[in-house]
């Protein structure tokens, strides 16, 4: 159920419901992508380490 | 109610020491568990909710935090050091041990003495003398476990492991496989029979049917054609094996390794893993040809080949000497063997 | 948002997340973290009972020493599938995916997790993994043990190893995405005023567990993929006949699976912090220490894996390092236990059901954790490794600890999640039955282990029988303790008393909204001005001796 924050600037069309602002949304998405990349590093790093050992 | 035993019998020199550490830990555990349990129950009763009293909001106490961090840390260090010292003792066989060889397979134990005596799912040992069991698996990982001796070692399919003990009390004790190995894992059990030295000597006498391991090994050495290349003359295609056992060897890539059981086994099953300096990588592999029992017999034979010269193995032209500093001590060599996959990744 | 109703009987809110939308599509395509939590609740409860059935069959079989109930192969499949189910499809998701998913966004004052669609995808991935696992079970089973040691699993068994590995792989990715979601949410979506130092310890604990989830689980993924490749295509990484090293598998497997146990226990510890504070009406003793202990456990948890391998052929020197570090990882857990106990001191203690489970946790986790010290002691581990001592140890921490924490949390937040109260007297009885049944089941196993009974044995030497019978008797009681909550929770949905917003008068943002909460959690993003656990706001006392 979408919701407009009562006191904040208008609703950007791309703002999804769980975030309060586009800035928060962008920051969270960027951070999330870095965390995901970290998991991929662990995965492939593990693969390469296994091959080398 | 029938008697409820809490410990296995103490039948080795190490058993009592392991039990002592155990008892110490039981005391610590009992003390701290009771402490916490009593405190919780006491607080739950003494500070139970009543309308007259409100809770006192306490942030914490850095002093208390330090105290109950440092004290457990101290106790832990004591336990660690005690356990580590005991482990060191358990993992290093003394030099004068009686050797036995064990091959584990799904789902039985096969033992052989240097004199050729063999047993299946049974192991006879004397009291009063360290016994070193050298173990290998034909298939999956097993584990050699004798509760009464408090010893255990996994048995691997790619290299030898050793376990040692000195039995103290005649009797029969359980041998269990303690690494899950498939269908009949719980049936892979046996009996260790400890005998007084005289009885053990008599038992050894009675079982020499097939000849010593070294003698069997010599037959295999000829049967498999090893003598074709491994000869003492300088034109031989393979290194001379006389006096090889236990001595340093220089490899093609200039490393120096000790020629121990694992080295010999690897050389037979995966010859290209380590090429002796000055020789060509032409030895065929005997993987799938030589069984683990035969391998042990061949090693016994190689061990028995005496050499008086005291020179490191290198019967080719290059007279490079192996300096003392290059010779790894036994632990380092064990380390190298572990770290290297015996893989065929050589050019 | 209704005020705490002491004089007026509470009523269910008219609209909340459960009745906002009806129909199967609204559930299967939901983005609401609360509904996803409920979906997980159903899934993992199902797997808990599957795992429980296997456990019951195992204990039945072990009543006699000669293994008369099942064939050895069948028994081997049962303990394997008991382990796989309980660990990957129940314990690892339990607190994070059910309680964490539900409560954490509300606790930080957010309307949802950072990535709701990823949250839903995480549940679907879990269900795909669950499907593979179930299929593997019914079409022949797996009999390698949940540890899948090579070369047994890569070349010697003819059971559905690859299918099961795929199932676990999917469950692992589900876990990674949940962890990712939690981390981003905690970093980026805290309400104004909610600094790190004001976060409830449930959030700290789940955050620490999430760190492990994202860093450790990928290594499990690779390990399982390599195992499947070895088994299917003989790539020669673990098979010694192809030049591989079977012990490499153990290193890789335990590199994940040891931290995994901290993934399992840390969220449970978070729950305990919430319960002990609420039912002592007191702020937690030593907040910073408890918070940082969670992080310390996560960090140290990554460097102790080879304590599962002391007799597997690692060098004596490596073994010493791992033993030392294993003692280091025990200390933060001990600190937490002391802090929880100190929280009760001069509190106002009420022994409601969640508190009974929390206190049970503290006692049993202490015993379980201390028996870990036995296993970390090198010279002693040689004797007790791969015996029932290990089984007793991990069941004390996982069942006596983790499952009790999960049940405690479920009881604590049930009113928030459903708007209904469970019947307190029956719940207390169930907690007691569980405690008694648990100890009777697993304490004898310590003794069995020291006596030398190896684990994974379908048949055993007759002198072990008395203790086995005791253990099986305990298991029957424990089963009752677990079945009762399933029954009365279901009952409470229809017949339970209405709970109201805050039946336990707890602090925490989740109690400031209705029970059940509205779909969007908060009408207005709250602003946080107080420390967590601000019970007794009128009498702030700081004691610094």
XYZ file of N, CA, C and O in Angstrom, chain B residues 171-310:
560
model
N 43.926 -57.450 28.059
C 42.465 -57.542 27.937
C 42.072 -57.330 26.495
O 42.922 -57.104 25.626
N 40.756 -57.373 26.254
C 40.290 -57.063 24.894
C 39.478 -55.783 24.939
O 38.680 -55.563 25.851
N 39.675 -54.967 23.922
C 39.060 -53.643 23.894
C 38.469 -53.403 22.520
O 38.915 -53.942 21.523
N 37.489 -52.513 22.510
C 36.825 -52.203 21.241
C 37.728 -51.442 20.301
O 38.487 -50.565 20.708
N 37.613 -51.784 19.019
C 38.139 -50.937 17.956
C 36.921 -50.521 17.154
O 36.139 -51.366 16.721
N 36.714 -49.211 16.974
C 35.568 -48.726 16.209
C 36.049 -47.900 15.036
O 36.999 -47.132 15.166
N 35.354 -48.007 13.922
C 35.573 -47.009 12.868
C 34.760 -45.790 13.268
O 33.556 -45.900 13.523
N 35.369 -44.654 13.337
C 34.606 -43.496 13.806
C 34.538 -42.379 12.770
O 34.409 -41.218 13.117
N 34.658 -42.701 11.492
C 34.339 -41.700 10.468
C 33.352 -42.354 9.534
O 33.685 -43.359 8.903
N 32.158 -41.815 9.468
C 31.096 -42.445 8.699
C 31.577 -42.832 7.301
O 32.085 -42.004 6.555
N 31.388 -44.097 6.969
C 31.986 -44.596 5.731
C 31.013 -45.421 4.915
O 31.418 -46.238 4.096
N 29.718 -45.226 5.140
C 28.773 -45.942 4.302
C 27.980 -46.983 5.055
O 27.943 -47.010 6.277
N 27.391 -47.877 4.285
C 26.403 -48.817 4.810
C 26.797 -49.497 6.103
O 26.109 -49.412 7.114
N 27.945 -50.179 6.101
C 28.278 -50.977 7.276
C 29.263 -50.271 8.199
O 30.092 -50.910 8.861
N 29.171 -48.959 8.255
C 30.060 -48.180 9.128
C 30.006 -48.707 10.550
O 31.049 -48.898 11.202
N 28.785 -48.999 11.047
C 28.699 -49.449 12.440
C 29.111 -50.906 12.601
O 29.226 -51.393 13.725
N 29.349 -51.584 11.471
C 29.836 -52.952 11.570
C 31.336 -53.043 11.409
O 31.916 -54.121 11.502
N 31.955 -51.875 11.145
C 33.406 -51.910 10.902
C 34.130 -51.825 12.242
O 34.814 -50.846 12.545
N 33.949 -52.833 13.030
C 34.514 -52.822 14.379
C 35.431 -54.013 14.548
O 35.403 -54.951 13.756
N 36.241 -53.947 15.585
C 37.159 -55.057 15.824
C 37.543 -55.110 17.275
O 36.981 -54.405 18.115
N 38.521 -55.954 17.538
C 38.978 -56.123 18.921
C 40.464 -55.922 18.998
O 41.209 -56.520 18.216
N 40.885 -55.120 19.931
C 42.315 -55.004 20.187
C 42.615 -55.888 21.390
O 42.021 -55.714 22.454
N 43.495 -56.839 21.198
C 43.836 -57.757 22.289
C 45.209 -57.386 22.818
O 46.201 -57.415 22.076
N 45.247 -56.997 24.068
C 46.518 -56.622 24.686
C 47.047 -57.818 25.468
O 46.325 -58.422 26.258
N 48.302 -58.162 25.205
C 48.874 -59.330 25.878
C 50.164 -58.962 26.578
O 50.825 -58.008 26.193
N 50.506 -59.752 27.555
C 51.809 -59.547 28.203
C 52.886 -59.873 27.167
O 52.661 -60.680 26.259
N 54.045 -59.255 27.316
C 55.065 -59.398 26.248
C 55.393 -60.848 25.879
O 55.560 -61.158 24.709
N 55.438 -61.734 26.878
C 55.774 -63.129 26.563
C 54.670 -63.740 25.703
O 54.941 -64.437 24.707
N 53.426 -63.486 26.108
C 52.306 -64.044 25.344
C 52.285 -63.483 23.938
O 51.991 -64.176 22.969
N 52.598 -62.178 23.855
C 52.591 -61.551 22.534
C 53.666 -62.159 21.641
O 53.430 -62.445 20.460
N 54.832 -62.364 22.213
C 55.910 -62.956 21.418
C 55.498 -64.331 20.932
O 55.727 -64.688 19.767
N 54.844 -65.072 21.795
C 54.389 -66.407 21.394
C 53.358 -66.303 20.282
O 53.384 -67.052 19.309
N 52.464 -65.343 20.403
C 51.437 -65.158 19.368
C 52.078 -64.812 18.035
O 51.681 -65.310 16.981
N 53.088 -63.936 18.088
C 53.767 -63.543 16.852
C 54.385 -64.756 16.166
O 54.297 -64.924 14.951
N 54.996 -65.613 16.990
C 55.643 -66.806 16.446
C 54.680 -67.652 15.662
O 55.021 -68.211 14.628
N 53.449 -67.737 16.188
C 52.514 -68.703 15.617
C 51.936 -68.245 14.289
O 51.259 -68.998 13.616
N 52.195 -67.016 13.878
C 51.465 -66.546 12.698
C 52.310 -66.108 11.523
O 51.960 -65.187 10.817
N 53.455 -66.772 11.319
C 54.357 -66.213 10.312
C 54.191 -66.827 8.932
O 55.079 -66.739 8.116
N 53.072 -67.414 8.684
C 52.900 -68.259 7.496
C 53.526 -67.724 6.220
O 54.267 -68.416 5.557
N 53.230 -66.479 5.866
C 53.607 -66.064 4.517
C 54.957 -65.395 4.402
O 55.309 -64.919 3.342
N 55.698 -65.304 5.476
C 56.971 -64.619 5.355
C 56.827 -63.149 5.679
O 55.735 -62.588 5.645
N 57.947 -62.520 5.987
C 57.905 -61.146 6.484
C 57.413 -60.208 5.396
O 57.402 -60.530 4.205
N 57.025 -59.027 5.824
C 56.560 -58.028 4.870
C 57.668 -57.672 3.882
O 57.425 -57.512 2.684
N 58.877 -57.560 4.402
C 59.976 -57.191 3.511
C 60.218 -58.267 2.466
O 60.493 -57.981 1.299
N 60.083 -59.535 2.889
C 60.279 -60.617 1.919
C 59.190 -60.584 0.856
O 59.453 -60.728 -0.335
N 57.937 -60.379 1.297
C 56.850 -60.264 0.315
C 57.098 -59.084 -0.595
O 56.865 -59.140 -1.812
N 57.591 -57.990 0.004
C 57.859 -56.791 -0.782
C 58.915 -57.039 -1.841
O 58.818 -56.539 -2.969
N 59.925 -57.827 -1.477
C 60.983 -58.107 -2.455
C 60.413 -58.874 -3.644
O 60.726 -58.583 -4.800
N 59.551 -59.812 -3.350
C 58.942 -60.574 -4.446
C 58.152 -59.650 -5.362
O 58.222 -59.746 -6.586
N 57.412 -58.745 -4.746
C 56.599 -57.814 -5.544
C 57.494 -56.900 -6.366
O 57.202 -56.583 -7.523
N 58.585 -56.497 -5.767
C 59.519 -55.587 -6.430
C 60.020 -56.209 -7.730
O 60.168 -55.536 -8.756
N 60.266 -57.506 -7.672
C 60.697 -58.191 -8.893
C 59.522 -58.438 -9.814
O 59.595 -58.220 -11.025
N 58.403 -58.861 -9.196
C 57.228 -59.204 -10.000
C 56.755 -58.025 -10.837
O 56.344 -58.199 -11.982
N 56.810 -56.832 -10.271
C 56.322 -55.664 -11.009
C 57.392 -55.031 -11.895
O 57.180 -54.004 -12.499
N 58.545 -55.643 -11.930
C 59.583 -55.157 -12.833
C 60.302 -53.919 -12.356
O 60.920 -53.205 -13.140
N 60.271 -53.653 -11.072
C 60.913 -52.450 -10.563
C 62.425 -52.524 -10.776
O 63.088 -51.501 -10.986
N 62.951 -53.757 -10.719
C 64.399 -53.912 -10.837
C 64.904 -53.526 -12.220
O 66.094 -53.299 -12.409
N 64.012 -53.440 -13.183
C 64.440 -53.033 -14.522
C 65.139 -51.681 -14.488
O 66.138 -51.458 -15.166
N 64.554 -50.755 -13.725
C 65.118 -49.397 -13.715
C 65.823 -49.049 -12.411
O 66.786 -48.282 -12.416
N 65.324 -49.573 -11.327
C 65.888 -49.190 -10.030
C 67.002 -50.131 -9.664
O 66.790 -51.162 -9.025
N 68.210 -49.778 -10.162
C 69.382 -50.615 -9.918
C 70.492 -49.727 -9.399
O 70.476 -48.518 -9.614
N 71.475 -50.315 -8.759
C 72.560 -49.489 -8.206
C 73.558 -48.985 -9.245
O 74.285 -48.047 -8.990
N 73.566 -49.544 -10.461
C 74.608 -49.116 -11.395
C 74.287 -47.739 -11.976
O 73.146 -47.325 -12.042
N 75.305 -47.050 -12.448
C 75.114 -45.650 -12.837
C 74.353 -45.499 -14.142
O 73.880 -44.428 -14.481
N 74.185 -46.558 -14.890
C 73.412 -46.446 -16.123
C 71.931 -46.679 -15.925
O 71.151 -46.651 -16.869
N 71.535 -46.912 -14.689
C 70.123 -47.253 -14.433
C 69.206 -46.090 -14.771
O 69.554 -44.929 -14.580
N 68.025 -46.421 -15.244
C 67.081 -45.387 -15.627
C 66.382 -44.774 -14.429
O 65.763 -43.726 -14.543
N 66.440 -45.487 -13.294
C 65.767 -44.987 -12.102
C 66.733 -44.863 -10.941
O 67.799 -45.481 -10.941
N 66.402 -44.046 -9.960
C 67.298 -43.881 -8.818
C 67.505 -45.185 -8.069
O 66.613 -46.025 -8.010
N 68.676 -45.332 -7.522
C 68.980 -46.473 -6.694
C 68.192 -46.374 -5.386
O 68.136 -45.321 -4.758
N 67.547 -47.469 -5.005
C 66.723 -47.386 -3.804
C 67.433 -47.920 -2.572
O 66.895 -47.881 -1.479
N 68.630 -48.420 -2.723
C 69.354 -48.922 -1.552
C 69.663 -47.771 -0.634
O 70.222 -46.774 -1.053
N 69.267 -47.932 0.628
C 69.562 -46.891 1.590
C 68.744 -45.628 1.395
O 68.994 -44.597 2.014
N 67.739 -45.691 0.538
C 66.923 -44.507 0.277
C 66.095 -44.118 1.481
O 65.933 -42.941 1.800
N 65.550 -45.127 2.146
C 64.502 -44.851 3.124
C 64.968 -43.919 4.224
O 65.943 -44.165 4.906
N 64.231 -42.842 4.399
C 64.503 -41.907 5.488
C 65.554 -40.868 5.176
O 65.859 -40.020 6.008
N 66.089 -40.891 3.969
C 67.181 -39.983 3.620
C 66.676 -38.851 2.742
O 65.656 -38.969 2.087
N 67.411 -37.756 2.724
C 66.970 -36.638 1.875
C 67.226 -36.944 0.406
O 68.177 -37.616 0.043
N 66.328 -36.410 -0.426
C 66.438 -36.603 -1.872
C 66.321 -35.245 -2.539
O 65.465 -34.454 -2.174
N 67.191 -34.996 -3.538
C 67.043 -33.720 -4.246
C 66.189 -33.961 -5.479
O 66.411 -34.874 -6.251
N 65.195 -33.084 -5.633
C 64.297 -33.224 -6.766
C 64.739 -32.327 -7.912
O 65.611 -31.481 -7.762
N 64.074 -32.538 -9.055
C 64.383 -31.784 -10.256
C 64.283 -30.283 -10.050
O 65.058 -29.525 -10.596
N 63.299 -29.861 -9.276
C 63.116 -28.414 -9.102
C 63.939 -27.889 -7.935
O 63.643 -26.851 -7.376
N 64.920 -28.630 -7.550
C 65.877 -28.246 -6.519
C 65.397 -28.370 -5.083
O 66.157 -28.136 -4.161
N 64.135 -28.735 -4.915
C 63.660 -28.963 -3.558
C 64.318 -30.204 -2.978
O 64.730 -31.096 -3.717
N 64.396 -30.234 -1.650
C 64.897 -31.443 -0.993
C 63.774 -32.009 -0.150
O 63.168 -31.294 0.642
N 63.487 -33.286 -0.357
C 62.443 -33.933 0.446
C 63.033 -35.162 1.123
O 64.058 -35.683 0.710
N 62.347 -35.620 2.158
C 62.772 -36.839 2.851
C 62.032 -38.014 2.231
O 60.826 -37.929 1.992
N 62.721 -39.080 2.000
C 62.093 -40.264 1.401
C 61.427 -41.087 2.480
O 61.973 -42.069 2.973
N 60.220 -40.684 2.869
C 59.486 -41.440 3.890
C 58.401 -42.277 3.218
O 58.335 -42.355 1.991
N 57.538 -42.860 4.044
C 56.498 -43.766 3.519
C 55.652 -43.086 2.449
O 55.382 -43.655 1.384
N 55.221 -41.859 2.754
C 54.348 -41.170 1.816
C 55.051 -40.863 0.510
O 54.467 -40.942 -0.574
N 56.348 -40.551 0.594
C 57.102 -40.242 -0.617
C 57.191 -41.463 -1.518
O 56.970 -41.388 -2.740
N 57.479 -42.593 -0.903
C 57.616 -43.810 -1.708
C 56.278 -44.177 -2.331
O 56.174 -44.493 -3.523
N 55.213 -44.088 -1.507
C 53.889 -44.440 -2.048
C 53.520 -43.514 -3.204
O 53.058 -43.967 -4.258
N 53.779 -42.245 -3.025
C 53.446 -41.288 -4.087
C 54.278 -41.566 -5.334
O 53.791 -41.474 -6.457
N 55.515 -41.928 -5.134
C 56.381 -42.189 -6.283
C 55.903 -43.366 -7.095
O 56.127 -43.438 -8.292
N 55.262 -44.321 -6.433
C 54.760 -45.493 -7.156
C 53.444 -45.171 -7.849
O 53.218 -45.557 -8.991
N 52.570 -44.430 -7.146
C 51.235 -44.214 -7.683
C 51.142 -42.977 -8.569
O 50.257 -42.884 -9.410
N 52.046 -42.039 -8.374
C 51.998 -40.802 -9.160
C 53.433 -40.329 -9.384
O 53.861 -39.329 -8.819
N 54.166 -41.064 -10.202
C 55.613 -40.839 -10.284
C 56.003 -39.434 -10.724
O 57.060 -38.951 -10.352
N 55.159 -38.784 -11.489
C 55.550 -37.467 -12.004
C 55.419 -36.349 -10.998
O 55.781 -35.221 -11.285
N 54.886 -36.653 -9.821
C 54.715 -35.576 -8.845
C 56.057 -35.065 -8.355
O 56.222 -33.873 -8.138
N 56.981 -35.989 -8.140
C 58.304 -35.556 -7.679
C 59.351 -36.344 -8.470
O 59.486 -37.536 -8.289
N 60.090 -35.670 -9.337
C 61.131 -36.339 -10.130
C 62.471 -36.092 -9.451
O 62.801 -34.949 -9.112
N 63.243 -37.139 -9.265
C 64.559 -36.983 -8.660
C 65.479 -36.264 -9.637
O 65.437 -36.505 -10.851
N 66.261 -35.370 -9.104
C 67.159 -34.586 -9.932
C 68.073 -35.486 -10.756
O 68.673 -36.420 -10.240
N 68.172 -35.204 -12.038
C 69.056 -35.992 -12.897
C 68.380 -37.173 -13.569
O 69.018 -37.905 -14.302
N 67.087 -37.346 -13.337
C 66.382 -38.462 -13.969
C 65.233 -37.967 -14.831
O 64.754 -36.851 -14.668
N 64.807 -38.809 -15.744
C 63.714 -38.439 -16.637
C 62.383 -38.914 -16.066
O 62.325 -39.930 -15.394
N 61.318 -38.189 -16.397
C 59.987 -38.613 -15.923
C 59.423 -39.737 -16.784
O 58.480 -39.568 -17.534
N 60.010 -40.922 -16.680
C 59.574 -42.021 -17.534
C 58.930 -43.161 -16.759
O 58.507 -44.147 -17.340
N 58.851 -43.025 -15.435
C 58.294 -44.133 -14.660
C 56.787 -44.209 -14.891
O 56.092 -43.199 -14.779
N 56.276 -45.389 -15.213
C 54.826 -45.521 -15.376
C 54.150 -45.535 -14.009
O 54.771 -45.867 -13.008
N 52.875 -45.177 -13.988
C 52.181 -45.213 -12.713
C 51.662 -46.605 -12.422
O 51.313 -47.352 -13.338
N 51.631 -46.948 -11.154
C 51.109 -48.246 -10.743
C 49.775 -48.097 -10.021
O 49.346 -48.992 -9.291
N 49.124 -46.958 -10.246
C 47.793 -46.733 -9.683
C 46.870 -47.811 -10.195
O 46.795 -48.056 -11.395
N 46.169 -48.476 -9.292
C 45.240 -49.514 -9.720
C 45.903 -50.869 -9.927
O 45.236 -51.870 -10.141
N 47.223 -50.876 -9.849
C 47.958 -52.138 -10.046
C 48.430 -52.671 -8.699
O 48.241 -53.847 -8.365
N 49.046 -51.785 -7.933
C 49.553 -52.171 -6.617
C 48.472 -51.879 -5.581
O 47.974 -50.760 -5.504
N 48.128 -52.881 -4.779
C 47.132 -52.634 -3.730
C 47.820 -51.964 -2.548
O 49.047 -51.916 -2.465
N 47.021 -51.430 -1.610
C 47.615 -50.752 -0.460
C 48.440 -51.717 0.381
O 49.504 -51.349 0.901
N 47.947 -52.954 0.532
C 48.753 -53.921 1.315
C 50.080 -54.191 0.631
O 51.128 -54.273 1.275
N 50.044 -54.332 -0.696
C 51.279 -54.594 -1.432
C 52.213 -53.396 -1.323
O 53.433 -53.547 -1.189
N 51.636 -52.207 -1.349
C 52.428 -50.994 -1.233
C 53.204 -51.010 0.073
O 54.395 -50.685 0.121
N 52.526 -51.379 1.136
C 53.184 -51.419 2.440
C 54.302 -52.453 2.460
O 55.371 -52.227 3.057
N 54.077 -53.555 1.773
C 55.126 -54.578 1.754
C 56.332 -54.098 0.960
O 57.482 -54.321 1.335
N 56.074 -53.414 -0.146
C 57.173 -52.876 -0.951
C 57.966 -51.860 -0.142
O 59.198 -51.834 -0.171
N 57.241 -51.014 0.592
C 57.937 -50.036 1.430
C 58.780 -50.754 2.475
O 59.920 -50.354 2.747
N 58.231 -51.812 3.042
C 58.996 -52.575 4.037
C 60.270 -53.116 3.418
O 61.344 -53.130 4.044
N 60.156 -53.555 2.165
C 61.350 -54.061 1.482
C 62.362 -52.955 1.249
O 63.555 -53.112 1.519
N 61.890 -51.832 0.790
C 62.803 -50.707 0.526
C 63.477 -50.267 1.820
O 64.665 -49.938 1.860
N 62.673 -50.298 2.891
C 63.235 -49.944 4.208
C 64.374 -50.884 4.574
O 65.345 -50.509 5.224
N 64.221 -52.126 4.167
C 65.187 -53.112 4.605
C 66.480 -53.080 3.802
O 67.471 -53.698 4.173
N 66.473 -52.344 2.687
C 67.681 -52.311 1.845
C 68.737 -51.444 2.508
O 68.632 -50.241 2.571
N 69.771 -52.076 2.940
C 70.776 -51.357 3.707
C 71.727 -50.607 2.797
O 71.892 -50.913 1.637
N 72.320 -49.570 3.342
C 73.332 -48.842 2.565
C 74.365 -48.304 3.540
O 74.025 -47.682 4.536
N 75.640 -48.545 3.232
C 76.659 -48.129 4.188
C 77.265 -46.782 3.867
O 77.985 -46.224 4.663
N 77.018 -46.273 2.688
C 77.801 -45.105 2.272
C 77.409 -43.833 3.010
O 78.219 -42.937 3.187
N 76.178 -43.732 3.406
C 75.776 -42.501 4.072
C 75.642 -41.332 3.126
O 75.471 -40.199 3.543
